[in-house]
CSV table of C-alpha atoms and ligand atoms in Angstrom, one decimal:
chain,number,residue,atom,x,y,z
A,514,MET,CA,0.0,0.0,0.0
A,515,THR,CA,1.3,3.5,-0.9
A,516,THR,CA,0.8,6.4,1.5
A,517,LYS,CA,-0.1,9.6,-0.1
A,518,LYS,CA,2.1,12.6,0.7
A,519,PRO,CA,0.1,15.6,2.0
A,520,GLN,CA,-0.6,18.0,-0.8
A,521,ILE,CA,1.1,21.4,-0.3
A,522,ASP,CA,-0.3,24.4,-2.1
A,523,LYS,CA,3.0,25.5,-3.7
A,524,GLN,CA,1.4,28.7,-4.8
A,525,LYS,CA,1.0,29.8,-1.2
A,526,ILE,CA,4.5,29.1,-0.1
A,527,VAL,CA,5.8,32.6,-0.6
A,528,ASN,CA,7.9,35.0,1.3
A,529,ILE,CA,5.7,38.0,2.4
A,530,ARG,CA,8.7,40.4,2.5
A,531,ALA,CA,9.5,39.5,-1.1
A,532,LEU,CA,5.9,40.2,-2.1
A,533,ALA,CA,6.0,43.5,-0.2
A,534,ALA,CA,9.3,44.6,-1.9
A,535,LYS,CA,7.7,43.8,-5.3
A,536,CYS,CA,4.6,45.7,-4.5
A,537,CYS,CA,6.5,48.8,-3.4
A,538,TYR,CA,8.8,48.6,-6.4
A,539,SER,CA,5.7,48.5,-8.7
A,540,VAL,CA,4.3,51.6,-7.0
A,541,ILE,CA,7.4,53.8,-6.7
A,542,ASP,CA,9.4,52.7,-9.7
A,543,GLN,CA,6.6,51.8,-12.1
A,544,GLY,CA,4.1,54.4,-11.0
A,545,ARG,CA,1.3,51.9,-10.3
A,546,SER,CA,-1.4,52.5,-7.7
A,547,LEU,CA,-1.2,50.6,-4.4
A,548,SER,CA,-4.9,49.7,-4.6
A,549,ASP,CA,-4.2,47.9,-7.9
A,550,GLU,CA,-0.9,46.3,-6.9
A,551,LEU,CA,-1.5,45.2,-3.3
A,552,PRO,CA,-4.4,42.8,-4.2
A,553,LYS,CA,-2.3,41.2,-6.9
A,554,GLN,CA,0.5,40.4,-4.4
A,555,GLN,CA,-2.0,39.4,-1.7
A,556,ASP,CA,-3.5,36.9,-4.1
A,557,LYS,CA,-0.2,35.0,-3.9
A,558,ALA,CA,-0.2,35.0,-0.1
A,559,ASP,CA,-1.8,32.7,2.4
A,560,ILE,CA,-5.0,34.3,3.9
A,561,LYS,CA,-3.4,34.6,7.3
A,562,ASP,CA,-0.5,36.7,5.9
A,563,LYS,CA,-2.5,39.2,3.8
A,564,GLY,CA,-2.8,41.6,6.7
A,565,LEU,CA,1.0,41.5,7.4
A,566,LEU,CA,1.7,42.2,3.7
A,567,GLN,CA,-0.7,45.2,3.8
A,568,GLU,CA,0.8,46.5,6.9
A,569,ILE,CA,4.4,46.4,5.5
A,570,CYS,CA,3.5,47.9,2.1
A,571,TYR,CA,1.5,50.8,3.7
A,572,GLY,CA,4.3,51.3,6.2
A,573,VAL,CA,7.1,51.5,3.7
A,574,LEU,CA,5.1,54.0,1.6
A,575,ARG,CA,4.2,56.1,4.7
A,576,TYR,CA,7.8,56.4,5.8
A,577,LEU,CA,9.6,56.2,2.4
A,578,PRO,CA,11.9,59.2,2.7
A,579,GLU,CA,13.0,58.3,6.2
A,580,LEU,CA,13.6,54.6,5.4
A,581,GLU,CA,15.6,55.6,2.3
A,582,HIS,CA,17.6,58.0,4.4
A,583,ASP,CA,18.4,55.1,6.8
A,584,VAL,CA,19.4,52.7,4.1
A,585,ARG,CA,21.5,55.3,2.3
A,586,ALA,CA,23.6,55.9,5.4
A,587,LEU,CA,24.5,52.2,5.5
A,588,MET,CA,25.4,51.7,1.8
A,589,GLN,CA,28.4,52.6,-0.3
A,590,LYS,CA,26.3,53.1,-3.4
A,591,PRO,CA,22.6,52.9,-4.1
A,592,LEU,CA,21.1,49.8,-5.8
A,593,THR,CA,20.0,50.5,-9.4
A,594,GLY,CA,18.5,48.8,-12.4
A,595,LYS,CA,17.5,45.2,-11.9
A,596,GLN,CA,18.6,45.4,-8.3
A,597,ARG,CA,16.0,48.1,-7.4
A,598,VAL,CA,13.7,45.5,-6.0
A,599,PHE,CA,16.3,44.8,-3.3
A,600,HIS,CA,16.4,48.5,-2.5
A,601,PHE,CA,12.7,48.1,-1.6
A,602,LEU,CA,13.5,44.8,0.3
A,603,LEU,CA,15.9,46.8,2.5
A,604,LEU,CA,13.2,49.3,3.2
A,605,VAL,CA,10.9,46.5,4.1
A,606,GLY,CA,13.5,45.2,6.5
A,607,VAL,CA,14.2,48.6,8.1
A,608,TYR,CA,10.4,49.4,8.4
A,609,GLN,CA,9.8,46.1,10.4
A,610,ILE,CA,12.7,46.8,12.7
A,611,LYS,CA,11.7,50.4,13.3
A,612,TYR,CA,7.9,50.3,13.4
A,613,MET,CA,6.6,46.7,13.9
A,614,ARG,CA,6.4,44.5,16.9
A,615,ILE,CA,8.5,41.8,15.2
A,616,PRO,CA,11.8,40.9,17.1
A,617,ASP,CA,14.8,42.4,15.2
A,618,HIS,CA,16.4,39.0,14.6
A,619,ALA,CA,13.1,37.6,13.0
A,620,ALA,CA,12.7,40.7,10.9
A,621,VAL,CA,16.3,40.4,9.6
A,622,SER,CA,16.2,36.6,9.0
A,623,GLU,CA,12.8,36.7,7.2
A,624,THR,CA,13.9,39.6,5.0
A,625,VAL,CA,17.2,37.9,4.2
A,626,ALA,CA,15.2,34.8,3.3
A,627,ALA,CA,13.3,36.9,0.8
A,628,THR,CA,16.5,37.1,-1.4
A,629,GLY,CA,16.0,33.4,-2.1
A,630,ALA,CA,12.3,34.0,-3.0
A,631,LEU,CA,13.5,36.8,-5.3
A,632,ARG,CA,16.0,34.4,-6.9
A,633,ASN,CA,19.1,36.4,-6.2
A,634,ARG,CA,21.2,34.7,-3.6
A,635,GLN,CA,24.0,37.1,-4.3
A,636,MET,CA,22.0,39.8,-2.6
A,637,LYS,CA,21.8,37.7,0.6
A,638,ALA,CA,25.0,38.9,2.1
A,639,LEU,CA,24.3,42.5,1.3
A,640,VAL,CA,20.7,42.5,2.7
A,641,ASN,CA,22.0,40.6,5.8
A,642,GLY,CA,24.9,43.1,6.3
A,643,VAL,CA,22.8,46.2,5.9
A,644,LEU,CA,20.0,45.1,8.2
A,645,ARG,CA,22.4,43.9,10.9
A,646,ASN,CA,24.3,47.1,10.7
A,647,PHE,CA,21.0,49.0,11.0
A,648,VAL,CA,20.1,47.1,14.1
A,649,ARG,CA,23.5,47.7,15.6
A,650,ALA,CA,23.6,51.4,14.7
A,651,THR,CA,20.2,52.0,16.2
A,652,GLU,CA,21.1,50.2,19.4
A,653,ASN,CA,24.4,52.3,19.7
A,654,ASN,CA,22.7,55.4,18.5
A,655,THR,CA,25.3,56.0,15.8
A,656,LEU,CA,23.1,56.4,12.7
A,657,HIS,CA,22.6,59.9,11.3
A,658,LYS,CA,25.0,62.3,13.0
A,659,GLN,CA,23.7,65.4,11.2
A,660,ASP,CA,21.4,67.7,13.2
A,661,THR,CA,18.9,68.9,10.8
A,662,LEU,CA,17.0,66.7,8.3
A,663,PRO,CA,15.5,68.0,5.1
A,664,VAL,CA,11.8,68.6,5.6
A,665,SER,CA,10.8,65.9,3.2
A,666,ILE,CA,12.5,63.3,5.5
A,667,GLU,CA,11.4,64.9,8.7
A,668,TYR,CA,7.7,64.9,7.7
A,669,ASN,CA,7.8,61.9,5.2
A,670,HIS,CA,6.1,63.9,2.4
A,671,PRO,CA,7.4,65.3,-0.9
A,672,SER,CA,8.8,68.9,-0.5
A,673,TRP,CA,6.5,70.4,-3.2
A,674,PHE,CA,3.5,69.1,-1.2
A,675,ILE,CA,4.8,70.4,2.1
A,676,ARG,CA,5.2,73.8,0.6
A,677,LYS,CA,1.6,73.8,-0.7
A,678,VAL,CA,0.3,72.7,2.7
A,679,GLN,CA,2.4,75.4,4.5
A,680,GLN,CA,1.0,78.0,2.1
A,681,GLY,CA,-2.6,76.9,2.5
A,682,TYR,CA,-2.5,76.3,6.3
A,683,PRO,CA,0.2,78.4,7.9
A,684,ILE,CA,-1.0,77.4,11.3
A,685,LYS,CA,-2.1,73.8,10.9
A,686,TRP,CA,0.4,72.4,8.3
A,687,GLN,CA,2.3,70.2,10.7
A,688,GLN,CA,-0.9,68.8,12.2
A,689,ILE,CA,-2.1,67.9,8.6
A,690,LEU,CA,1.1,66.1,7.7
A,691,ALA,CA,1.1,64.2,11.0
A,692,ALA,CA,-2.5,63.1,10.5
A,693,ASN,CA,-1.6,61.8,7.0
A,694,GLN,CA,0.9,59.4,8.7
A,695,ILE,CA,-1.7,57.8,11.0
A,696,LYS,CA,-3.6,54.6,10.2
A,697,PRO,CA,-7.2,55.6,9.4
A,698,PRO,CA,-10.2,54.1,11.1
A,699,MET,CA,-12.9,52.0,9.4
A,700,TRP,CA,-16.2,53.8,9.0
A,701,LEU,CA,-19.5,52.2,8.1
A,702,ARG,CA,-22.6,53.7,6.5
A,703,VAL,CA,-25.8,52.3,7.8
A,704,ASN,CA,-28.4,51.7,5.1
A,705,GLN,CA,-31.5,53.4,6.6
A,706,GLN,CA,-33.7,51.4,4.3
A,707,HIS,CA,-32.9,48.4,6.6
A,708,HIS,CA,-32.0,49.7,10.0
A,709,THR,CA,-31.5,52.9,11.9
A,710,SER,CA,-28.0,53.6,13.1
A,711,THR,CA,-29.1,52.8,16.7
A,712,GLU,CA,-30.5,49.4,15.6
A,713,TYR,CA,-27.3,48.5,13.7
A,714,GLN,CA,-25.2,49.5,16.7
A,715,SER,CA,-27.1,46.8,18.7
A,716,LEU,CA,-26.4,44.2,15.9
A,717,LEU,CA,-22.7,45.2,16.2
A,718,ALA,CA,-22.8,44.8,19.9
A,719,THR,CA,-24.3,41.3,19.6
A,720,ALA,CA,-21.6,40.4,17.1
A,721,GLU,CA,-19.0,41.8,19.7
A,722,ILE,CA,-17.7,44.4,17.3
A,723,ASP,CA,-16.8,47.5,19.2
A,724,ILE,CA,-17.5,51.0,18.0
A,725,ASN,CA,-15.7,54.3,18.7
A,726,THR,CA,-18.1,57.0,17.6
A,727,VAL,CA,-21.3,57.7,15.8
A,728,GLU,CA,-21.3,60.8,13.6
A,729,PRO,CA,-24.4,62.6,14.8
A,730,LEU,CA,-25.1,64.3,11.5
A,731,SER,CA,-25.0,61.3,9.3
A,732,HIS,CA,-25.5,57.5,9.2
A,733,ALA,CA,-21.8,56.9,10.0
A,734,ILE,CA,-20.4,54.5,12.6
A,735,GLU,CA,-16.7,54.4,13.3
A,736,LEU,CA,-15.3,51.0,14.3
A,737,THR,CA,-12.7,50.6,17.0
A,738,ARG,CA,-10.8,48.1,14.8
A,739,PRO,CA,-10.9,47.4,11.0
A,740,THR,CA,-13.0,44.3,10.5
A,741,ASP,CA,-13.4,42.0,7.5
A,742,VAL,CA,-16.7,43.0,5.9
A,743,THR,CA,-17.8,39.4,5.8
A,744,LYS,CA,-17.9,39.5,9.6
A,745,LEU,CA,-20.2,42.5,9.7
A,746,PRO,CA,-23.9,41.7,10.1
A,747,GLY,CA,-25.8,42.0,6.8
A,748,PHE,CA,-23.0,43.2,4.5
A,749,GLU,CA,-24.1,40.9,1.7
A,750,GLN,CA,-27.7,41.9,2.2
A,751,GLY,CA,-26.8,45.5,1.8
A,752,TRP,CA,-27.4,46.7,5.4
A,753,ILE,CA,-24.2,48.6,5.5
A,754,SER,CA,-21.3,49.9,3.3
A,755,VAL,CA,-17.8,50.9,4.1
A,756,GLN,CA,-17.4,54.7,3.7
A,757,ASP,CA,-15.5,57.3,5.6
A,758,GLY,CA,-17.5,59.7,7.8
A,759,ALA,CA,-16.4,62.7,5.7
A,760,ALA,CA,-17.7,61.2,2.4
A,761,GLN,CA,-21.0,60.5,4.1
A,762,GLN,CA,-21.6,64.2,4.5
A,763,ALA,CA,-22.4,64.5,0.8
A,764,ALA,CA,-25.9,62.9,0.8
A,765,ARG,CA,-26.9,65.0,3.9
A,766,LEU,CA,-25.6,68.2,2.3
A,767,LEU,CA,-27.2,67.6,-1.1
A,768,ASP,CA,-30.5,67.2,0.8
A,769,CYS,CA,-32.6,65.7,-2.0
A,770,GLN,CA,-36.3,66.3,-1.9
A,771,PRO,CA,-39.1,64.0,-3.2
A,772,ASP,CA,-39.4,63.9,-7.0
A,773,ASP,CA,-36.0,65.6,-7.5
A,774,VAL,CA,-34.2,64.8,-10.7
A,775,VAL,CA,-30.6,64.1,-9.5
A,776,LEU,CA,-27.3,63.9,-11.3
A,777,ASP,CA,-24.1,62.4,-9.8
A,778,CYS,CA,-21.6,63.4,-12.5
A,779,CYS,CA,-18.4,61.8,-11.2
A,780,ALA,CA,-20.0,58.7,-9.7
A,781,ALA,CA,-17.6,55.8,-9.7
A,782,PRO,CA,-17.3,53.6,-7.6
A,783,GLY,CA,-20.7,54.8,-6.5
A,784,GLY,CA,-20.4,55.3,-2.7
A,785,LYS,CA,-22.2,58.6,-2.8
A,786,THR,CA,-24.7,57.6,-5.5
A,787,CYS,CA,-25.8,54.8,-3.3
A,788,HIS,CA,-25.9,56.8,-0.1
A,789,ILE,CA,-28.1,59.4,-1.8
A,790,LEU,CA,-30.5,56.7,-3.0
A,791,GLU,CA,-30.6,55.1,0.4
A,792,GLN,CA,-31.4,58.3,2.1
A,793,SER,CA,-33.8,59.7,-0.5
A,794,PRO,CA,-35.7,56.7,-2.0
A,795,ASP,CA,-38.5,59.0,-3.3
A,796,ILE,CA,-36.5,61.1,-5.8
A,797,ALA,CA,-37.7,61.0,-9.4
A,798,SER,CA,-34.4,59.7,-10.9
A,799,MET,CA,-30.7,59.3,-10.4
A,800,THR,CA,-28.3,59.6,-13.3
A,801,ALA,CA,-24.8,58.4,-12.4
A,802,ILE,CA,-22.1,59.1,-14.9
A,803,ASP,CA,-18.4,58.6,-15.0
A,804,VAL,CA,-15.8,58.9,-17.7
A,805,GLU,CA,-14.1,55.6,-16.9
A,806,ALA,CA,-16.4,52.8,-18.1
A,807,SER,CA,-14.3,50.2,-16.3
A,808,ARG,CA,-14.9,52.0,-12.9
A,809,LEU,CA,-18.7,51.9,-13.5
A,810,VAL,CA,-18.7,48.2,-13.0
A,811,ARG,CA,-18.2,48.9,-9.3
A,812,VAL,CA,-21.2,51.3,-9.4
A,813,GLU,CA,-23.4,48.6,-10.8
A,814,GLU,CA,-22.1,46.1,-8.2
A,815,ASN,CA,-22.8,48.5,-5.3
A,816,LEU,CA,-26.3,49.3,-6.7
A,817,ALA,CA,-27.0,45.6,-7.0
A,818,ARG,CA,-25.8,44.7,-3.5
A,819,LEU,CA,-27.8,47.5,-2.0
A,820,GLY,CA,-30.9,46.9,-4.1
A,821,LEU,CA,-30.9,50.4,-5.6
A,822,GLN,CA,-31.5,51.8,-9.1
A,823,ALA,CA,-29.8,54.4,-11.2
A,824,LYS,CA,-29.2,55.3,-14.9
A,825,VAL,CA,-25.6,54.5,-15.2
A,826,ILE,CA,-23.8,56.1,-18.2
A,827,ALA,CA,-20.1,56.2,-19.3
A,828,ALA,CA,-19.7,59.8,-20.3
A,829,ASP,CA,-17.6,62.9,-20.0
A,830,ALA,CA,-19.2,65.3,-17.6
A,831,ALA,CA,-17.4,68.2,-19.3
A,832,ASP,CA,-19.2,67.5,-22.5
A,833,SER,CA,-22.9,67.1,-21.9
A,834,LYS,CA,-24.0,66.9,-25.6
A,835,THR,CA,-22.7,63.4,-25.8
A,836,TRP,CA,-25.1,62.0,-23.1
A,837,TRP,CA,-27.6,64.6,-21.8
A,838,ASP,CA,-31.3,64.1,-22.7
A,839,GLY,CA,-32.2,67.8,-22.1
A,840,GLN,CA,-34.0,67.4,-18.8
A,841,GLN,CA,-32.5,69.8,-16.2
A,842,PHE,CA,-31.5,68.6,-12.7
A,843,ASP,CA,-32.8,69.7,-9.3
A,844,ARG,CA,-29.7,68.5,-7.6
A,845,ILE,CA,-26.2,67.8,-8.8
A,846,LEU,CA,-23.4,66.2,-7.0
A,847,LEU,CA,-20.0,67.0,-8.5
A,848,ASP,CA,-17.5,64.9,-6.6
A,849,ALA,CA,-14.7,66.1,-8.7
A,850,PRO,CA,-11.5,64.3,-9.9
A,851,CYS,CA,-8.9,65.7,-7.6
A,852,SER,CA,-5.4,65.3,-6.1
A,853,GLY,CA,-6.7,63.0,-3.3
A,854,THR,CA,-4.6,64.9,-0.8
A,855,GLY,CA,-7.3,64.5,1.8
A,856,VAL,CA,-7.1,60.8,1.8
A,857,ILE,CA,-3.3,60.2,2.0
A,858,ARG,CA,-3.7,58.4,5.3
A,859,ARG,CA,-5.8,55.7,3.4
A,860,HIS,CA,-3.6,55.9,0.2
A,861,PRO,CA,0.0,56.7,1.1
A,862,ASP,CA,1.0,56.1,-2.5
A,863,ILE,CA,-0.7,59.4,-3.4
A,864,LYS,CA,2.3,61.2,-1.9
A,865,TRP,CA,4.6,59.6,-4.5
A,866,LEU,CA,2.4,59.2,-7.5
A,867,ARG,CA,0.9,62.7,-7.5
A,868,LYS,CA,3.2,65.3,-9.0
A,869,ALA,CA,3.2,69.1,-8.5
A,870,SER,CA,2.3,69.6,-12.2
A,871,ASP,CA,-0.8,67.5,-11.8
A,872,ILE,CA,-2.5,70.0,-9.6
A,873,ASP,CA,-2.9,72.8,-12.3
A,874,ALA,CA,-4.3,70.3,-14.8
A,875,LEU,CA,-6.8,69.0,-12.2
A,876,VAL,CA,-7.9,72.5,-11.4
A,877,VAL,CA,-8.7,73.2,-15.1
A,878,LEU,CA,-10.6,69.9,-15.4
A,879,GLN,CA,-12.6,70.6,-12.3
A,880,GLN,CA,-13.4,74.1,-13.7
A,881,GLN,CA,-14.6,72.6,-17.0
A,882,ILE,CA,-16.9,70.1,-15.3
A,883,LEU,CA,-18.2,72.7,-12.9
A,884,LYS,CA,-19.0,75.1,-15.8
A,885,GLU,CA,-20.7,72.4,-17.9
A,886,THR,CA,-22.8,70.8,-15.1
A,887,TRP,CA,-23.9,74.2,-13.8
A,888,SER,CA,-25.6,74.7,-17.2
A,889,LEU,CA,-27.6,71.5,-16.6
A,890,LEU,CA,-29.0,72.7,-13.2
A,891,LYS,CA,-32.5,74.2,-12.9
A,892,PRO,CA,-32.8,77.7,-11.5
A,893,GLY,CA,-33.6,77.1,-7.8
A,894,GLY,CA,-31.6,73.9,-7.9
A,895,THR,CA,-28.4,73.2,-5.9
A,896,LEU,CA,-25.0,71.8,-6.9
A,897,LEU,CA,-22.8,70.3,-4.3
A,898,TYR,CA,-19.1,70.6,-5.2
A,899,ALA,CA,-16.9,68.1,-3.3
A,900,THR,CA,-13.3,66.9,-3.4
A,901,CYS,CA,-11.2,64.7,-1.2
A,902,SER,CA,-8.4,67.3,-1.4
A,903,ILE,CA,-7.1,69.7,1.1
A,904,LEU,CA,-5.4,72.1,-1.4
A,905,PRO,CA,-7.2,75.5,-1.5
A,906,GLN,CA,-6.5,75.7,-5.3
A,907,GLU,CA,-8.9,72.8,-5.9
A,908,ASN,CA,-11.4,73.9,-3.3
A,909,SER,CA,-12.0,77.3,-1.8
A,910,GLU,CA,-10.0,79.1,-4.6
A,911,GLN,CA,-11.9,77.1,-7.3
A,912,ILE,CA,-15.3,78.1,-5.8
A,913,LYS,CA,-14.3,81.8,-5.3
A,914,HIS,CA,-13.3,81.9,-9.0
A,915,PHE,CA,-16.6,80.3,-10.0
A,916,LEU,CA,-18.7,82.7,-7.9
A,917,LYS,CA,-16.9,85.6,-9.4
A,918,ASN,CA,-17.7,84.5,-12.9
A,919,ASN,CA,-21.2,83.2,-12.4
A,920,THR,CA,-23.6,85.8,-11.0
A,921,ASP,CA,-26.4,83.2,-10.8
A,922,ALA,CA,-24.4,81.2,-8.3
A,923,ASN,CA,-25.0,81.8,-4.5
A,924,LEU,CA,-22.9,80.1,-1.9
A,925,LEU,CA,-25.1,78.5,0.7
A,926,SER,CA,-23.8,78.2,4.3
A,927,ILE,CA,-23.0,74.8,5.7
A,928,ASP,CA,-24.1,74.3,9.3
A,929,ASN,CA,-21.1,72.6,10.8
A,930,ASN,CA,-18.6,74.7,8.9
A,931,ASN,CA,-15.9,75.6,11.4
A,932,ASN,CA,-13.0,76.6,9.1
A,933,SER,CA,-10.4,78.1,11.2
A,934,GLU,CA,-8.1,79.2,8.4
A,935,SER,CA,-9.7,82.6,7.7
A,936,ASP,CA,-10.3,83.1,4.0
A,937,ILE,CA,-11.7,79.6,3.2
A,938,VAL,CA,-15.2,79.6,1.6
A,939,GLY,CA,-17.2,76.4,1.8
A,940,TRP,CA,-16.4,73.6,4.3
A,941,GLN,CA,-12.9,72.3,4.5
A,942,LEU,CA,-12.5,69.2,6.6
A,943,LEU,CA,-8.9,68.4,7.4
A,944,PRO,CA,-7.6,64.8,7.7
A,945,GLY,CA,-8.0,63.4,11.2
A,946,GLU,CA,-10.5,66.0,12.3
A,947,GLU,CA,-13.3,64.0,14.0
A,948,ASN,CA,-11.3,61.0,12.9
A,949,MET,CA,-12.5,61.6,9.3
A,950,ASP,CA,-10.7,62.1,6.0
A,951,GLY,CA,-9.8,65.4,4.5
A,952,PHE,CA,-12.7,66.6,2.4
A,953,TYR,CA,-14.1,69.8,0.9
A,954,TYR,CA,-17.8,70.8,0.3
A,955,ALA,CA,-19.3,73.9,-1.2
A,956,LYS,CA,-23.1,74.1,-1.8
A,957,LEU,CA,-24.2,76.4,-4.6
A,958,LEU,CA,-27.7,77.6,-5.3
A,959,LYS,CA,-28.7,78.6,-8.8
A,960,THR,CA,-30.8,81.7,-8.8
A,961,ALA,CA,-32.9,82.9,-11.8
A,962,LEU,CA,-30.9,85.6,-13.7
B,772,LIG,C1,-13.5,61.3,-6.5
B,772,LIG,S1,-13.9,60.1,-7.7
B,772,LIG,C2,-15.6,59.9,-7.4
B,772,LIG,C3,-16.0,59.1,-6.2
B,772,LIG,C4,-17.5,58.8,-6.1
B,772,LIG,N1,-18.3,59.9,-6.2
B,772,LIG,C5,-17.9,58.0,-4.9
B,772,LIG,O1,-18.3,58.5,-3.9
B,772,LIG,O2,-17.7,56.7,-4.9
B,772,LIG,C6,-13.9,61.0,-9.1
B,772,LIG,C7,-14.4,60.3,-10.3
B,772,LIG,O3,-14.4,61.2,-11.4
B,772,LIG,C8,-14.2,60.5,-12.6
B,772,LIG,N2,-14.0,61.5,-13.7
B,772,LIG,C9,-12.8,62.1,-14.0
B,772,LIG,N3,-13.0,62.9,-15.1
B,772,LIG,C10,-14.3,62.9,-15.4
B,772,LIG,C11,-15.1,63.5,-16.4
B,772,LIG,N4,-14.5,64.3,-17.3
B,772,LIG,N5,-16.4,63.1,-16.5
B,772,LIG,C12,-16.9,62.2,-15.6
B,772,LIG,N6,-16.2,61.6,-14.7
B,772,LIG,C13,-14.9,61.9,-14.5
B,772,LIG,C14,-13.1,59.5,-12.3
B,772,LIG,O4,-13.2,58.4,-13.2
B,772,LIG,C15,-13.5,59.2,-10.8
B,772,LIG,O5,-14.2,58.0,-10.8
């Protein structure tokens, strides 16, 4: 009789540090987004290691300048060309030693083992040497003798961005940069079609899932710990969605009324479209458009999970003649394409993928979409302009410019607007305030000319 050897899933025998190095290499050297790359690497990992892989990748991207500074101090010359992935492996090693509760010896040996997984045994000695030297230099306090660090290293952000934040927020700039480095909480949006927030809190309590806060002005619940959605009561049945508390302000501020004809003109992946429909089931219609057809798949999925309906159209909001049927809208949500600088804590790759030159181009695009969609709004209707940016150029300055050039536009006040930086119009939420993302809202009423 032959005994069968236990089957081992070879696909899943992988080194997590090697996957992390590859992921960071794809983001930084190849300009790919973390939200595209991380799932690809996570697919290769065992389910129990997916969280560790995520933690390392996010950490390396959060602390990139500082980690590179550490590694530079310990190397004769930088790794280039095909060896770049090992540059990121070194950052992975240093990040674990500095910021994770992994014993130094385990962080070093696991990271050194990754050289095998990356099929370059020649790098083994170098990775081993640099990481051991790093541990020793940290213990003896001999790393970095110089007194002052460049701001980009001190604050772990690109210098062009630090300058913009300093200009926009002369008092709060350090607070903003610090908030971007903190892991964000997980927020839920309770679908009021199924449960009130209070009822859903009881369901969470029964499932022993702790909550931190409930946002009084919306349907938002902040969890104490990020939790797999499959463990949340009724996720598949559409009882809740994952959405930051700041993004949940949009539906409330848009304040749709029965029989309103509503447009969400930059809709994908559909978070706000769905919230509006949950909150205002008696509107006449919802048209959800987005220029990226591939992203509209997510809108359709979200609508289906939540049992909601909208006219979903792939179209350019800046060119209405290609899609508009001639019926004016009572309410328009313009959640504009933006720098994403309010959500860096959730997407640390934004710091490195976004370039200073992108901002001017985004401002022009926002201006074009705003101008075009304003022409689709009924007199007496309101348009809510939103971004997940903190840069005044895309927000307050954009709206000031619009108000100056459109005499039929009136800025409506927003109740909980507590902008502390003086000349901001609209409502600028800064990252970390009330534990929410950085967001901007301006509510515009169209008057008859
Ligand atoms: C901030 S995201 C929208 C997020 C969405 N409102 C939500 O809550 O899930 C901006 C969206 O604008 C879309 N976009 C960019 N340029 C556009 C244009 N010219 N017309 C329509 N959509 C555009 C992008 O594809 C992106 O999906």
